[in-house]
């Protein structure tokens, strides 16, 4: 019996799978298959598929999926877990409950080598968290996001899989040949896909380990020739890149305002800044807009192109992004 499947390039697979899942159109009882760079996503019915994807539907004969055992099947409740490569992250204050979740994760069909629990908030200049390692011992992993691979060690660098959709939103805007400067690059989840789209990328981070992983990840994703990794305080390297950038990514939400002077120095005549911030829900965009206008002074015309809530950060606080164009006067 044939089943309608949406057929797309493998690189778009994750984005399309999410869109289909959001539309409730994925037929989860069938296997997703990949052949010759094309991914085939079984769907419930043509009418359930968002209209722009309907022309990619073809009939296929996928295998039926054996229902995997989930941690919820074993626990009787749905635990809150996050996956980062083959590491499963839980967020549980109660030690007994944390152990029970770790055991259920390992006994389930989730491919997992290590289970960790959050042991601190994200802290310090390097934005790294402390972890309780509950099962396994390897805190290094390879995480896949939108067709790219990122090696990282969660005890040494920052990485949040929750920001995948936001990163992809920014990366999709990048054009071949543009100059993109990632001021707080981490292990490269913006820098590497931007380079893969043909940008010349400069990627800076204070964290030595993050920059080591960035080098490794640039090689791993075959974009090392288009990325210049820099280790250090971006304020100290900014002068070397005066007037260079067509695009700047500023993903250091708690203190990005302290780096706006450097960003304005790096900006070219026409530059789009993706400025991340954490602000109260009453005025999530105002402080960022004002800080950017103050930093730009009379040198640039400032126009806010997008104001976007990325996620809720804490009660009444939002993590937001402003896409702001600076045009030299
Ligand atoms: N963009 C990456 C991502 O999405 O995974 C990392 C973002 S993380 C929130 C912020 C990064 O800024 C950390 O890796 C930290 O080491 C780096 N950082 C902090 N202060 C810095 C500075 N003065 N100059 C350059 N990087 C800095």
PDB file of N, CA, C and O in Angstrom, residues 201-252:
ATOM      1  N   UNK A 201      33.076  34.513   6.911  1.00  0.00           N
ATOM      2  CA  UNK A 201      32.663  34.653   8.305  1.00  0.00           C
ATOM      3  C   UNK A 201      33.864  34.879   9.219  1.00  0.00           C
ATOM      4  O   UNK A 201      34.877  34.173   9.103  1.00  0.00           O
ATOM      5  N   UNK A 202      33.736  35.856  10.119  1.00  0.00           N
ATOM      6  CA  UNK A 202      34.683  36.000  11.222  1.00  0.00           C
ATOM      7  C   UNK A 202      33.917  35.622  12.484  1.00  0.00           C
ATOM      8  O   UNK A 202      32.801  36.112  12.712  1.00  0.00           O
ATOM      9  N   UNK A 203      34.493  34.705  13.271  1.00  0.00           N
ATOM     10  CA  UNK A 203      33.781  34.167  14.430  1.00  0.00           C
ATOM     11  C   UNK A 203      34.673  34.295  15.657  1.00  0.00           C
ATOM     12  O   UNK A 203      35.738  33.683  15.716  1.00  0.00           O
ATOM     13  N   UNK A 204      34.218  35.085  16.622  1.00  0.00           N
ATOM     14  CA  UNK A 204      35.038  35.374  17.803  1.00  0.00           C
ATOM     15  C   UNK A 204      34.412  34.767  19.056  1.00  0.00           C
ATOM     16  O   UNK A 204      33.182  34.728  19.185  1.00  0.00           O
ATOM     17  N   UNK A 205      35.219  34.294  19.967  1.00  0.00           N
ATOM     18  CA  UNK A 205      34.726  33.892  21.285  1.00  0.00           C
ATOM     19  C   UNK A 205      35.864  33.982  22.291  1.00  0.00           C
ATOM     20  O   UNK A 205      37.026  33.726  21.964  1.00  0.00           O
ATOM     21  N   UNK A 206      35.479  34.339  23.515  1.00  0.00           N
ATOM     22  CA  UNK A 206      36.435  34.442  24.611  1.00  0.00           C
ATOM     23  C   UNK A 206      36.910  33.068  25.073  1.00  0.00           C
ATOM     24  O   UNK A 206      38.019  32.918  25.587  1.00  0.00           O
ATOM     25  N   UNK A 207      36.050  32.069  24.900  1.00  0.00           N
ATOM     26  CA  UNK A 207      36.299  30.737  25.444  1.00  0.00           C
ATOM     27  C   UNK A 207      37.241  29.946  24.517  1.00  0.00           C
ATOM     28  O   UNK A 207      36.891  29.641  23.381  1.00  0.00           O
ATOM     29  N   UNK A 208      38.440  29.612  25.048  1.00  0.00           N
ATOM     30  CA  UNK A 208      39.439  28.905  24.217  1.00  0.00           C
ATOM     31  C   UNK A 208      38.912  27.572  23.711  1.00  0.00           C
ATOM     32  O   UNK A 208      39.140  27.194  22.563  1.00  0.00           O
ATOM     33  N   UNK A 209      38.195  26.847  24.595  1.00  0.00           N
ATOM     34  CA  UNK A 209      37.672  25.531  24.177  1.00  0.00           C
ATOM     35  C   UNK A 209      36.649  25.688  23.056  1.00  0.00           C
ATOM     36  O   UNK A 209      36.605  24.902  22.115  1.00  0.00           O
ATOM     37  N   UNK A 210      35.813  26.733  23.179  1.00  0.00           N
ATOM     38  CA  UNK A 210      34.796  26.951  22.132  1.00  0.00           C
ATOM     39  C   UNK A 210      35.485  27.186  20.793  1.00  0.00           C
ATOM     40  O   UNK A 210      35.057  26.647  19.756  1.00  0.00           O
ATOM     41  N   UNK A 211      36.568  27.960  20.808  1.00  0.00           N
ATOM     42  CA  UNK A 211      37.250  28.252  19.537  1.00  0.00           C
ATOM     43  C   UNK A 211      37.952  26.994  18.999  1.00  0.00           C
ATOM     44  O   UNK A 211      37.976  26.758  17.795  1.00  0.00           O
ATOM     45  N   UNK A 212      38.452  26.147  19.919  1.00  0.00           N
ATOM     46  CA  UNK A 212      39.017  24.871  19.435  1.00  0.00           C
ATOM     47  C   UNK A 212      37.945  24.041  18.745  1.00  0.00           C
ATOM     48  O   UNK A 212      38.155  23.477  17.674  1.00  0.00           O
ATOM     49  N   UNK A 213      36.771  23.968  19.380  1.00  0.00           N
ATOM     50  CA  UNK A 213      35.680  23.216  18.740  1.00  0.00           C
ATOM     51  C   UNK A 213      35.238  23.891  17.435  1.00  0.00           C
ATOM     52  O   UNK A 213      34.868  23.215  16.476  1.00  0.00           O
ATOM     53  N   UNK A 214      35.275  25.212  17.420  1.00  0.00           N
ATOM     54  CA  UNK A 214      34.879  25.925  16.194  1.00  0.00           C
ATOM     55  C   UNK A 214      35.798  25.537  15.023  1.00  0.00           C
ATOM     56  O   UNK A 214      35.325  25.279  13.906  1.00  0.00           O
ATOM     57  N   UNK A 215      37.121  25.474  15.300  1.00  0.00           N
ATOM     58  CA  UNK A 215      38.052  25.018  14.256  1.00  0.00           C
ATOM     59  C   UNK A 215      37.657  23.620  13.784  1.00  0.00           C
ATOM     60  O   UNK A 215      37.547  23.352  12.591  1.00  0.00           O
ATOM     61  N   UNK A 216      37.449  22.717  14.763  1.00  0.00           N
ATOM     62  CA  UNK A 216      37.116  21.319  14.431  1.00  0.00           C
ATOM     63  C   UNK A 216      35.809  21.264  13.639  1.00  0.00           C
ATOM     64  O   UNK A 216      35.690  20.536  12.646  1.00  0.00           O
ATOM     65  N   UNK A 217      34.831  22.046  14.062  1.00  0.00           N
ATOM     66  CA  UNK A 217      33.520  22.003  13.414  1.00  0.00           C
ATOM     67  C   UNK A 217      33.560  22.603  12.012  1.00  0.00           C
ATOM     68  O   UNK A 217      32.835  22.155  11.121  1.00  0.00           O
ATOM     69  N   UNK A 218      34.425  23.610  11.834  1.00  0.00           N
ATOM     70  CA  UNK A 218      34.570  24.192  10.495  1.00  0.00           C
ATOM     71  C   UNK A 218      35.126  23.127   9.538  1.00  0.00           C
ATOM     72  O   UNK A 218      34.640  22.976   8.406  1.00  0.00           O
ATOM     73  N   UNK A 219      36.120  22.354   9.997  1.00  0.00           N
ATOM     74  CA  UNK A 219      36.661  21.263   9.171  1.00  0.00           C
ATOM     75  C   UNK A 219      35.593  20.203   8.931  1.00  0.00           C
ATOM     76  O   UNK A 219      35.375  19.751   7.808  1.00  0.00           O
ATOM     77  N   UNK A 220      34.935  19.814   9.998  1.00  0.00           N
ATOM     78  CA  UNK A 220      33.927  18.751   9.945  1.00  0.00           C
ATOM     79  C   UNK A 220      32.824  19.061   8.942  1.00  0.00           C
ATOM     80  O   UNK A 220      32.279  18.178   8.299  1.00  0.00           O
ATOM     81  N   UNK A 221      32.492  20.361   8.821  1.00  0.00           N
ATOM     82  CA  UNK A 221      31.399  20.772   7.929  1.00  0.00           C
ATOM     83  C   UNK A 221      31.914  21.365   6.611  1.00  0.00           C
ATOM     84  O   UNK A 221      31.151  21.956   5.858  1.00  0.00           O
ATOM     85  N   UNK A 222      33.245  21.222   6.414  1.00  0.00           N
ATOM     86  CA  UNK A 222      33.843  21.582   5.130  1.00  0.00           C
ATOM     87  C   UNK A 222      33.717  23.071   4.780  1.00  0.00           C
ATOM     88  O   UNK A 222      33.495  23.428   3.624  1.00  0.00           O
ATOM     89  N   UNK A 223      33.839  23.939   5.799  1.00  0.00           N
ATOM     90  CA  UNK A 223      33.738  25.381   5.530  1.00  0.00           C
ATOM     91  C   UNK A 223      34.938  26.146   6.101  1.00  0.00           C
ATOM     92  O   UNK A 223      34.898  27.374   6.211  1.00  0.00           O
ATOM     93  N   UNK A 224      36.009  25.412   6.464  1.00  0.00           N
ATOM     94  CA  UNK A 224      37.144  26.066   7.127  1.00  0.00           C
ATOM     95  C   UNK A 224      37.727  27.190   6.268  1.00  0.00           C
ATOM     96  O   UNK A 224      38.243  28.172   6.801  1.00  0.00           O
ATOM     97  N   UNK A 225      37.625  27.068   4.951  1.00  0.00           N
ATOM     98  CA  UNK A 225      38.217  28.102   4.082  1.00  0.00           C
ATOM     99  C   UNK A 225      37.429  29.407   4.119  1.00  0.00           C
ATOM    100  O   UNK A 225      37.915  30.427   3.632  1.00  0.00           O
ATOM    101  N   UNK A 226      36.233  29.399   4.687  1.00  0.00           N
ATOM    102  CA  UNK A 226      35.448  30.646   4.720  1.00  0.00           C
ATOM    103  C   UNK A 226      35.228  31.181   6.138  1.00  0.00           C
ATOM    104  O   UNK A 226      34.439  32.102   6.335  1.00  0.00           O
ATOM    105  N   UNK A 227      35.908  30.578   7.123  1.00  0.00           N
ATOM    106  CA  UNK A 227      35.739  31.054   8.511  1.00  0.00           C
ATOM    107  C   UNK A 227      37.083  31.462   9.095  1.00  0.00           C
ATOM    108  O   UNK A 227      38.065  30.724   8.992  1.00  0.00           O
ATOM    109  N   UNK A 228      37.109  32.621   9.719  1.00  0.00           N
ATOM    110  CA  UNK A 228      38.290  33.048  10.476  1.00  0.00           C
ATOM    111  C   UNK A 228      37.923  33.022  11.957  1.00  0.00           C
ATOM    112  O   UNK A 228      37.201  33.908  12.431  1.00  0.00           O
ATOM    113  N   UNK A 229      38.356  32.007  12.718  1.00  0.00           N
ATOM    114  CA  UNK A 229      38.050  31.974  14.151  1.00  0.00           C
ATOM    115  C   UNK A 229      39.026  32.877  14.909  1.00  0.00           C
ATOM    116  O   UNK A 229      40.218  32.896  14.613  1.00  0.00           O
ATOM    117  N   UNK A 230      38.504  33.618  15.874  1.00  0.00           N
ATOM    118  CA  UNK A 230      39.336  34.500  16.697  1.00  0.00           C
ATOM    119  C   UNK A 230      39.049  34.202  18.157  1.00  0.00           C
ATOM    120  O   UNK A 230      37.881  34.207  18.566  1.00  0.00           O
ATOM    121  N   UNK A 231      40.083  33.960  18.937  1.00  0.00           N
ATOM    122  CA  UNK A 231      39.855  33.750  20.370  1.00  0.00           C
ATOM    123  C   UNK A 231      40.231  35.025  21.117  1.00  0.00           C
ATOM    124  O   UNK A 231      41.323  35.584  20.912  1.00  0.00           O
ATOM    125  N   UNK A 232      39.313  35.512  21.944  1.00  0.00           N
ATOM    126  CA  UNK A 232      39.618  36.695  22.741  1.00  0.00           C
ATOM    127  C   UNK A 232      38.369  37.514  22.994  1.00  0.00           C
ATOM    128  O   UNK A 232      37.260  37.119  22.620  1.00  0.00           O
ATOM    129  N   UNK A 233      38.566  38.655  23.645  1.00  0.00           N
ATOM    130  CA  UNK A 233      37.467  39.591  23.907  1.00  0.00           C
ATOM    131  C   UNK A 233      37.207  40.356  22.605  1.00  0.00           C
ATOM    132  O   UNK A 233      38.109  41.029  22.091  1.00  0.00           O
ATOM    133  N   UNK A 234      35.997  40.268  22.114  1.00  0.00           N
ATOM    134  CA  UNK A 234      35.695  40.842  20.799  1.00  0.00           C
ATOM    135  C   UNK A 234      35.949  42.357  20.788  1.00  0.00           C
ATOM    136  O   UNK A 234      36.259  42.931  19.738  1.00  0.00           O
ATOM    137  N   UNK A 235      35.886  42.992  21.956  1.00  0.00           N
ATOM    138  CA  UNK A 235      36.142  44.444  21.989  1.00  0.00           C
ATOM    139  C   UNK A 235      37.595  44.744  21.659  1.00  0.00           C
ATOM    140  O   UNK A 235      37.931  45.823  21.199  1.00  0.00           O
ATOM    141  N   UNK A 236      38.459  43.747  21.918  1.00  0.00           N
ATOM    142  CA  UNK A 236      39.883  43.984  21.652  1.00  0.00           C
ATOM    143  C   UNK A 236      40.272  43.716  20.206  1.00  0.00           C
ATOM    144  O   UNK A 236      41.320  44.156  19.759  1.00  0.00           O
ATOM    145  N   UNK A 237      39.430  42.958  19.494  1.00  0.00           N
ATOM    146  CA  UNK A 237      39.779  42.673  18.087  1.00  0.00           C
ATOM    147  C   UNK A 237      38.997  43.556  17.115  1.00  0.00           C
ATOM    148  O   UNK A 237      39.320  43.622  15.934  1.00  0.00           O
ATOM    149  N   UNK A 238      37.976  44.259  17.639  1.00  0.00           N
ATOM    150  CA  UNK A 238      37.051  44.989  16.757  1.00  0.00           C
ATOM    151  C   UNK A 238      37.780  45.952  15.820  1.00  0.00           C
ATOM    152  O   UNK A 238      37.447  46.055  14.629  1.00  0.00           O
ATOM    153  N   UNK A 239      38.796  46.645  16.349  1.00  0.00           N
ATOM    154  CA  UNK A 239      39.465  47.677  15.541  1.00  0.00           C
ATOM    155  C   UNK A 239      40.108  47.092  14.279  1.00  0.00           C
ATOM    156  O   UNK A 239      40.230  47.780  13.263  1.00  0.00           O
ATOM    157  N   UNK A 240      40.493  45.790  14.349  1.00  0.00           N
ATOM    158  CA  UNK A 240      41.107  45.157  13.168  1.00  0.00           C
ATOM    159  C   UNK A 240      40.090  44.922  12.050  1.00  0.00           C
ATOM    160  O   UNK A 240      40.468  44.575  10.932  1.00  0.00           O
ATOM    161  N   UNK A 241      38.797  45.054  12.375  1.00  0.00           N
ATOM    162  CA  UNK A 241      37.746  44.732  11.399  1.00  0.00           C
ATOM    163  C   UNK A 241      36.842  45.944  11.150  1.00  0.00           C
ATOM    164  O   UNK A 241      35.681  45.810  10.755  1.00  0.00           O
ATOM    165  N   UNK A 242      37.412  47.135  11.342  1.00  0.00           N
ATOM    166  CA  UNK A 242      36.629  48.369  11.201  1.00  0.00           C
ATOM    167  C   UNK A 242      35.967  48.437   9.822  1.00  0.00           C
ATOM    168  O   UNK A 242      36.628  48.264   8.795  1.00  0.00           O
ATOM    169  N   UNK A 243      34.647  48.654   9.839  1.00  0.00           N
ATOM    170  CA  UNK A 243      33.892  48.866   8.592  1.00  0.00           C
ATOM    171  C   UNK A 243      33.745  47.622   7.729  1.00  0.00           C
ATOM    172  O   UNK A 243      33.356  47.715   6.569  1.00  0.00           O
ATOM    173  N   UNK A 244      33.980  46.422   8.292  1.00  0.00           N
ATOM    174  CA  UNK A 244      34.057  45.198   7.477  1.00  0.00           C
ATOM    175  C   UNK A 244      32.707  44.517   7.240  1.00  0.00           C
ATOM    176  O   UNK A 244      32.452  43.964   6.172  1.00  0.00           O
ATOM    177  N   UNK A 245      31.809  44.558   8.229  1.00  0.00           N
ATOM    178  CA  UNK A 245      30.700  43.587   8.228  1.00  0.00           C
ATOM    179  C   UNK A 245      29.425  44.073   7.517  1.00  0.00           C
ATOM    180  O   UNK A 245      28.998  45.210   7.670  1.00  0.00           O
ATOM    181  N   UNK A 246      28.813  43.133   6.758  1.00  0.00           N
ATOM    182  CA  UNK A 246      27.472  43.359   6.210  1.00  0.00           C
ATOM    183  C   UNK A 246      26.415  42.848   7.192  1.00  0.00           C
ATOM    184  O   UNK A 246      25.246  43.211   7.107  1.00  0.00           O
ATOM    185  N   UNK A 247      26.845  41.928   8.069  1.00  0.00           N
ATOM    186  CA  UNK A 247      25.921  41.314   9.025  1.00  0.00           C
ATOM    187  C   UNK A 247      26.690  41.027  10.306  1.00  0.00           C
ATOM    188  O   UNK A 247      27.845  40.594  10.246  1.00  0.00           O
ATOM    189  N   UNK A 248      26.056  41.282  11.448  1.00  0.00           N
ATOM    190  CA  UNK A 248      26.694  40.999  12.741  1.00  0.00           C
ATOM    191  C   UNK A 248      25.697  40.218  13.595  1.00  0.00           C
ATOM    192  O   UNK A 248      24.524  40.605  13.701  1.00  0.00           O
ATOM    193  N   UNK A 249      26.170  39.122  14.195  1.00  0.00           N
ATOM    194  CA  UNK A 249      25.334  38.369  15.134  1.00  0.00           C
ATOM    195  C   UNK A 249      25.848  38.663  16.542  1.00  0.00           C
ATOM    196  O   UNK A 249      27.045  38.507  16.810  1.00  0.00           O
ATOM    197  N   UNK A 250      24.948  39.106  17.409  1.00  0.00           N
ATOM    198  CA  UNK A 250      25.309  39.445  18.802  1.00  0.00           C
ATOM    199  C   UNK A 250      24.475  38.595  19.754  1.00  0.00           C
ATOM    200  O   UNK A 250      23.449  39.036  20.256  1.00  0.00           O
ATOM    201  N   UNK A 251      24.914  37.349  19.977  1.00  0.00           N
ATOM    202  CA  UNK A 251      24.128  36.456  20.829  1.00  0.00           C
ATOM    203  C   UNK A 251      24.779  36.319  22.209  1.00  0.00           C
ATOM    204  O   UNK A 251      25.370  35.286  22.540  1.00  0.00           O
ATOM    205  N   UNK A 252      24.686  37.396  22.968  1.00  0.00           N
ATOM    206  CA  UNK A 252      25.128  37.384  24.371  1.00  0.00           C
ATOM    207  C   UNK A 252      24.077  38.206  25.125  1.00  0.00           C
ATOM    208  O   UNK A 252      24.315  39.337  25.542  1.00  0.00           O
TER     209      UNK A 252
END
